[in-house]
PDB file of C-alpha atoms in Angstrom:
ATOM      1  CA  MET A1139     114.896 116.788  74.594  1.00  0.00           C
ATOM      2  CA  THR A1140     115.015 120.359  75.572  1.00  0.00           C
ATOM      3  CA  GLY A1141     118.358 120.451  77.135  1.00  0.00           C
ATOM      4  CA  GLY A1142     117.298 121.469  80.570  1.00  0.00           C
ATOM      5  CA  PRO A1143     115.716 119.498  83.464  1.00  0.00           C
ATOM      6  CA  GLU A1144     112.784 117.330  82.127  1.00  0.00           C
ATOM      7  CA  PRO A1145     109.735 116.531  84.080  1.00  0.00           C
ATOM      8  CA  ILE A1146     108.866 112.975  84.571  1.00  0.00           C
ATOM      9  CA  SER A1147     105.411 111.430  85.075  1.00  0.00           C
ATOM     10  CA  ALA A1148     104.617 110.106  88.646  1.00  0.00           C
ATOM     11  CA  GLU A1149     104.442 106.662  87.224  1.00  0.00           C
ATOM     12  CA  ALA A1150     107.769 106.893  85.684  1.00  0.00           C
ATOM     13  CA  LEU A1151     109.220 108.479  88.900  1.00  0.00           C
ATOM     14  CA  LYS A1152     107.779 105.260  90.655  1.00  0.00           C
ATOM     15  CA  ALA A1153     109.412 102.933  88.167  1.00  0.00           C
ATOM     16  CA  LEU A1154     112.685 104.587  88.514  1.00  0.00           C
ATOM     17  CA  ARG A1155     112.478 104.496  92.349  1.00  0.00           C
ATOM     18  CA  LYS A1156     111.638 100.631  92.111  1.00  0.00           C
ATOM     19  CA  ASP A1157     114.529  99.989  89.786  1.00  0.00           C
ATOM     20  CA  LEU A1158     116.857 101.927  92.115  1.00  0.00           C
ATOM     21  CA  ALA A1159     115.901  99.755  94.916  1.00  0.00           C
ATOM     22  CA  GLU A1160     116.317  96.607  93.110  1.00  0.00           C
ATOM     23  CA  LEU A1161     119.900  97.670  91.647  1.00  0.00           C
ATOM     24  CA  ARG A1162     120.998  98.768  95.270  1.00  0.00           C
ATOM     25  CA  ALA A1163     119.830  95.229  96.560  1.00  0.00           C
ATOM     26  CA  GLU A1164     121.716  93.455  93.711  1.00  0.00           C
ATOM     27  CA  ARG A1165     124.695  95.474  94.120  1.00  0.00           C
ATOM     28  CA  ASP A1166     124.773  94.953  97.923  1.00  0.00           C
ATOM     29  CA  GLY A1167     124.583  91.309  97.141  1.00  0.00           C
ATOM     30  CA  VAL A1168     127.282  91.130  94.631  1.00  0.00           C
ATOM     31  CA  ALA A1169     129.624  93.486  96.766  1.00  0.00           C
ATOM     32  CA  ALA A1170     129.066  91.311  99.793  1.00  0.00           C
ATOM     33  CA  THR A1171     130.886  88.469  97.810  1.00  0.00           C
ATOM     34  CA  LEU A1172     133.830  90.784  97.318  1.00  0.00           C
ATOM     35  CA  ARG A1173     134.416  91.474 100.955  1.00  0.00           C
ATOM     36  CA  SER A1174     135.742  88.040 101.414  1.00  0.00           C
ATOM     37  CA  GLU A1175     139.218  87.884 103.438  1.00  0.00           C
ATOM     38  CA  ASP A1176     139.937  84.572 101.860  1.00  0.00           C
ATOM     39  CA  PRO A1177     142.941  84.530  99.343  1.00  0.00           C
ATOM     40  CA  VAL A1178     141.996  84.129  95.627  1.00  0.00           C
ATOM     41  CA  GLY A1179     142.378  80.556  94.810  1.00  0.00           C
ATOM     42  CA  ASP A1180     143.011  79.449  90.956  1.00  0.00           C
ATOM     43  CA  ARG A1181     142.934  81.528  87.790  1.00  0.00           C
ATOM     44  CA  ALA A1182     138.913  80.817  87.499  1.00  0.00           C
ATOM     45  CA  ASP A1183     138.587  82.184  91.226  1.00  0.00           C
ATOM     46  CA  GLU A1184     140.431  85.171  90.224  1.00  0.00           C
ATOM     47  CA  ALA A1185     138.431  85.532  87.052  1.00  0.00           C
ATOM     48  CA  ASP A1186     135.183  85.157  88.997  1.00  0.00           C
ATOM     49  CA  GLU A1187     136.530  87.896  91.423  1.00  0.00           C
ATOM     50  CA  LEU A1188     137.331  90.184  88.625  1.00  0.00           C
ATOM     51  CA  GLN A1189     133.782  89.802  87.032  1.00  0.00           C
ATOM     52  CA  ARG A1190     132.133  90.463  90.291  1.00  0.00           C
ATOM     53  CA  ALA A1191     134.176  93.731  90.562  1.00  0.00           C
ATOM     54  CA  SER A1192     133.170  94.538  87.016  1.00  0.00           C
ATOM     55  CA  ASP A1193     129.513  93.888  87.965  1.00  0.00           C
ATOM     56  CA  VAL A1194     129.574  96.175  90.906  1.00  0.00           C
ATOM     57  CA  ALA A1195     131.086  98.984  89.057  1.00  0.00           C
ATOM     58  CA  ARG A1196     128.290  98.503  86.328  1.00  0.00           C
ATOM     59  CA  LEU A1197     125.656  98.640  88.872  1.00  0.00           C
ATOM     60  CA  ASP A1198     127.226 101.798  90.389  1.00  0.00           C
ATOM     61  CA  ARG A1199     127.073 103.515  87.129  1.00  0.00           C
ATOM     62  CA  ARG A1200     123.620 102.602  86.753  1.00  0.00           C
ATOM     63  CA  ILE A1201     122.564 103.607  90.206  1.00  0.00           C
ATOM     64  CA  ASP A1202     124.210 107.049  89.738  1.00  0.00           C
ATOM     65  CA  GLU A1203     122.425 107.565  86.435  1.00  0.00           C
ATOM     66  CA  ILE A1204     118.955 106.745  87.847  1.00  0.00           C
ATOM     67  CA  GLU A1205     119.827 108.874  91.101  1.00  0.00           C
ATOM     68  CA  GLY A1206     120.573 111.868  88.562  1.00  0.00           C
ATOM     69  CA  ARG A1207     117.488 111.474  86.733  1.00  0.00           C
ATOM     70  CA  ILE A1208     115.378 111.423  89.894  1.00  0.00           C
ATOM     71  CA  ARG A1209     117.311 114.572  91.104  1.00  0.00           C
ATOM     72  CA  GLU A1210     116.753 116.343  87.714  1.00  0.00           C
ATOM     73  CA  ALA A1211     112.941 115.490  87.694  1.00  0.00           C
ATOM     74  CA  SER A1212     112.629 117.182  90.993  1.00  0.00           C
ATOM     75  CA  VAL A1213     114.238 120.287  89.739  1.00  0.00           C
ATOM     76  CA  ALA A1214     112.137 120.387  86.634  1.00  0.00           C
ATOM     77  CA  GLY A1215     108.668 120.420  88.372  1.00  0.00           C
ATOM     78  CA  ALA A1216     105.613 119.865  86.415  1.00  0.00           C
ATOM     79  CA  PRO A1217     105.377 119.802  82.608  1.00  0.00           C
ATOM     80  CA  SER A1218     104.398 123.001  80.865  1.00  0.00           C
ATOM     81  CA  ALA A1219     100.914 123.346  79.977  1.00  0.00           C
ATOM     82  CA  ASP A1220     101.776 125.317  76.844  1.00  0.00           C
ATOM     83  CA  VAL A1221     104.484 123.196  75.094  1.00  0.00           C
ATOM     84  CA  VAL A1222     104.777 119.436  74.805  1.00  0.00           C
ATOM     85  CA  GLY A1223     107.420 117.810  76.861  1.00  0.00           C
ATOM     86  CA  VAL A1224     108.242 114.898  78.935  1.00  0.00           C
ATOM     87  CA  GLY A1225     105.377 114.441  81.394  1.00  0.00           C
ATOM     88  CA  SER A1226     102.871 116.178  78.988  1.00  0.00           C
ATOM     89  CA  THR A1227      99.511 114.662  78.297  1.00  0.00           C
ATOM     90  CA  VAL A1228      98.724 115.635  74.776  1.00  0.00           C
ATOM     91  CA  THR A1229      95.836 114.920  72.330  1.00  0.00           C
ATOM     92  CA  VAL A1230      96.783 114.380  68.712  1.00  0.00           C
ATOM     93  CA  ARG A1231      94.766 113.984  65.454  1.00  0.00           C
ATOM     94  CA  PHE A1232      96.392 111.646  63.102  1.00  0.00           C
ATOM     95  CA  ALA A1233      96.340 111.708  59.308  1.00  0.00           C
ATOM     96  CA  ASP A1234      93.454 109.267  59.178  1.00  0.00           C
ATOM     97  CA  GLY A1235      91.308 111.517  61.469  1.00  0.00           C
ATOM     98  CA  SER A1236      91.423 109.424  64.425  1.00  0.00           C
ATOM     99  CA  GLU A1237      92.292 111.055  67.834  1.00  0.00           C
ATOM    100  CA  ALA A1238      94.168 109.808  70.924  1.00  0.00           C
ATOM    101  CA  THR A1239      95.226 111.455  74.208  1.00  0.00           C
ATOM    102  CA  LEU A1240      98.877 110.289  74.887  1.00  0.00           C
ATOM    103  CA  GLN A1241     101.402 110.796  77.612  1.00  0.00           C
ATOM    104  CA  VAL A1242     104.908 111.555  76.696  1.00  0.00           C
ATOM    105  CA  GLY A1243     107.237 109.568  79.000  1.00  0.00           C
ATOM    106  CA  GLU A1244     110.660 108.361  79.045  1.00  0.00           C
ATOM    107  CA  ILE A1245     110.219 104.798  80.542  1.00  0.00           C
ATOM    108  CA  SER A1246     108.175 102.203  78.701  1.00  0.00           C
ATOM    109  CA  GLU A1247     108.515  99.259  80.831  1.00  0.00           C
ATOM    110  CA  GLU A1248     105.085  98.309  80.832  1.00  0.00           C
ATOM    111  CA  LEU A1249     102.720  97.882  77.682  1.00  0.00           C
ATOM    112  CA  ASP A1250     100.857 101.165  77.884  1.00  0.00           C
ATOM    113  CA  ARG A1251      99.159 101.983  74.575  1.00  0.00           C
ATOM    114  CA  ALA A1252      98.682 105.588  75.909  1.00  0.00           C
ATOM    115  CA  LEU A1253     102.532 106.323  76.624  1.00  0.00           C
ATOM    116  CA  VAL A1254     104.622 107.731  73.955  1.00  0.00           C
ATOM    117  CA  THR A1255     108.270 107.906  74.845  1.00  0.00           C
ATOM    118  CA  ALA A1256     110.253 110.882  74.138  1.00  0.00           C
ATOM    119  CA  ASP A1257     112.664 109.013  71.941  1.00  0.00           C
ATOM    120  CA  SER A1258     110.158 107.511  69.753  1.00  0.00           C
ATOM    121  CA  PRO A1259     109.544 109.096  66.398  1.00  0.00           C
ATOM    122  CA  LEU A1260     106.039 110.483  67.470  1.00  0.00           C
ATOM    123  CA  GLY A1261     107.433 111.407  71.037  1.00  0.00           C
ATOM    124  CA  ARG A1262     110.464 113.362  69.407  1.00  0.00           C
ATOM    125  CA  ALA A1263     108.220 115.177  66.855  1.00  0.00           C
ATOM    126  CA  LEU A1264     105.774 116.211  69.532  1.00  0.00           C
ATOM    127  CA  LEU A1265     108.539 117.667  71.882  1.00  0.00           C
ATOM    128  CA  GLY A1266     108.501 121.547  71.822  1.00  0.00           C
ATOM    129  CA  HIS A1267     105.026 121.891  69.834  1.00  0.00           C
ATOM    130  CA  ARG A1268     102.092 123.731  70.912  1.00  0.00           C
ATOM    131  CA  ALA A1269      98.348 123.046  70.510  1.00  0.00           C
ATOM    132  CA  GLY A1270      97.395 123.529  66.873  1.00  0.00           C
ATOM    133  CA  ASP A1271     100.928 122.706  65.545  1.00  0.00           C
ATOM    134  CA  THR A1272     101.130 120.003  62.781  1.00  0.00           C
ATOM    135  CA  VAL A1273     104.246 117.517  63.418  1.00  0.00           C
ATOM    136  CA  THR A1274     105.677 114.961  60.780  1.00  0.00           C
ATOM    137  CA  TYR A1275     107.365 111.675  61.777  1.00  0.00           C
ATOM    138  CA  GLN A1276     108.369 108.372  60.376  1.00  0.00           C
ATOM    139  CA  ALA A1277     105.673 105.672  61.115  1.00  0.00           C
ATOM    140  CA  PRO A1278     106.119 102.206  60.264  1.00  0.00           C
ATOM    141  CA  ASP A1279     104.243 102.631  57.012  1.00  0.00           C
ATOM    142  CA  GLY A1280     106.254 105.700  56.113  1.00  0.00           C
ATOM    143  CA  ARG A1281     106.222 109.470  56.742  1.00  0.00           C
ATOM    144  CA  THR A1282     103.026 110.833  58.215  1.00  0.00           C
ATOM    145  CA  SER A1283     101.690 113.726  60.375  1.00  0.00           C
ATOM    146  CA  ALA A1284      99.518 114.429  63.341  1.00  0.00           C
ATOM    147  CA  VAL A1285      98.091 117.742  64.742  1.00  0.00           C
ATOM    148  CA  VAL A1286      98.447 118.504  68.299  1.00  0.00           C
ATOM    149  CA  VAL A1287      94.854 119.233  69.221  1.00  0.00           C
ATOM    150  CA  SER A1288      95.670 120.187  73.001  1.00  0.00           C
ATOM    151  CA  LEU A1289      97.679 119.571  75.844  1.00  0.00           C
ATOM    152  CA  GLY A1290      96.469 118.573  79.270  1.00  0.00           C
ATOM    153  CA  ASN A1291      93.360 116.392  79.812  1.00  0.00           C
ATOM    154  CA  ALA A1292      91.222 115.312  76.811  1.00  0.00           C
ATOM    155  CA  PRO A1293      89.127 118.377  75.567  1.00  0.00           C
TER     156      PRO A1293
END
């Protein structure tokens, strides 16, 4: 990553907002069980209460992370048209001569063959490069390279 706020694709932003809504609903459900005025019963009840409190804390941390990422994305704006970053669409030519147009994203929830996550070997190699640059990365079959043909839509 670049160290500053990173842009995010519209699809990834939508996925983050969906995750956030689901986490908030789950947190509300778990937290509602903690509001009971009933005294805690035996040790098993006490352990269950502690587990629910731990779950609420875990959910709160994840909610904070997602809210921060959404705020960061709005500050970052659109991806650069000159340098590959999160949110960029990039066409690459692989060592075997084949070309592919890929989106550099950060969330890979769905099986999208056109998405390369920024923390994957190819995604990390592409970050910060420009059209014409050659990048090397570790593929399943060993070290290989690719050329950044263009940024933006397919040529």
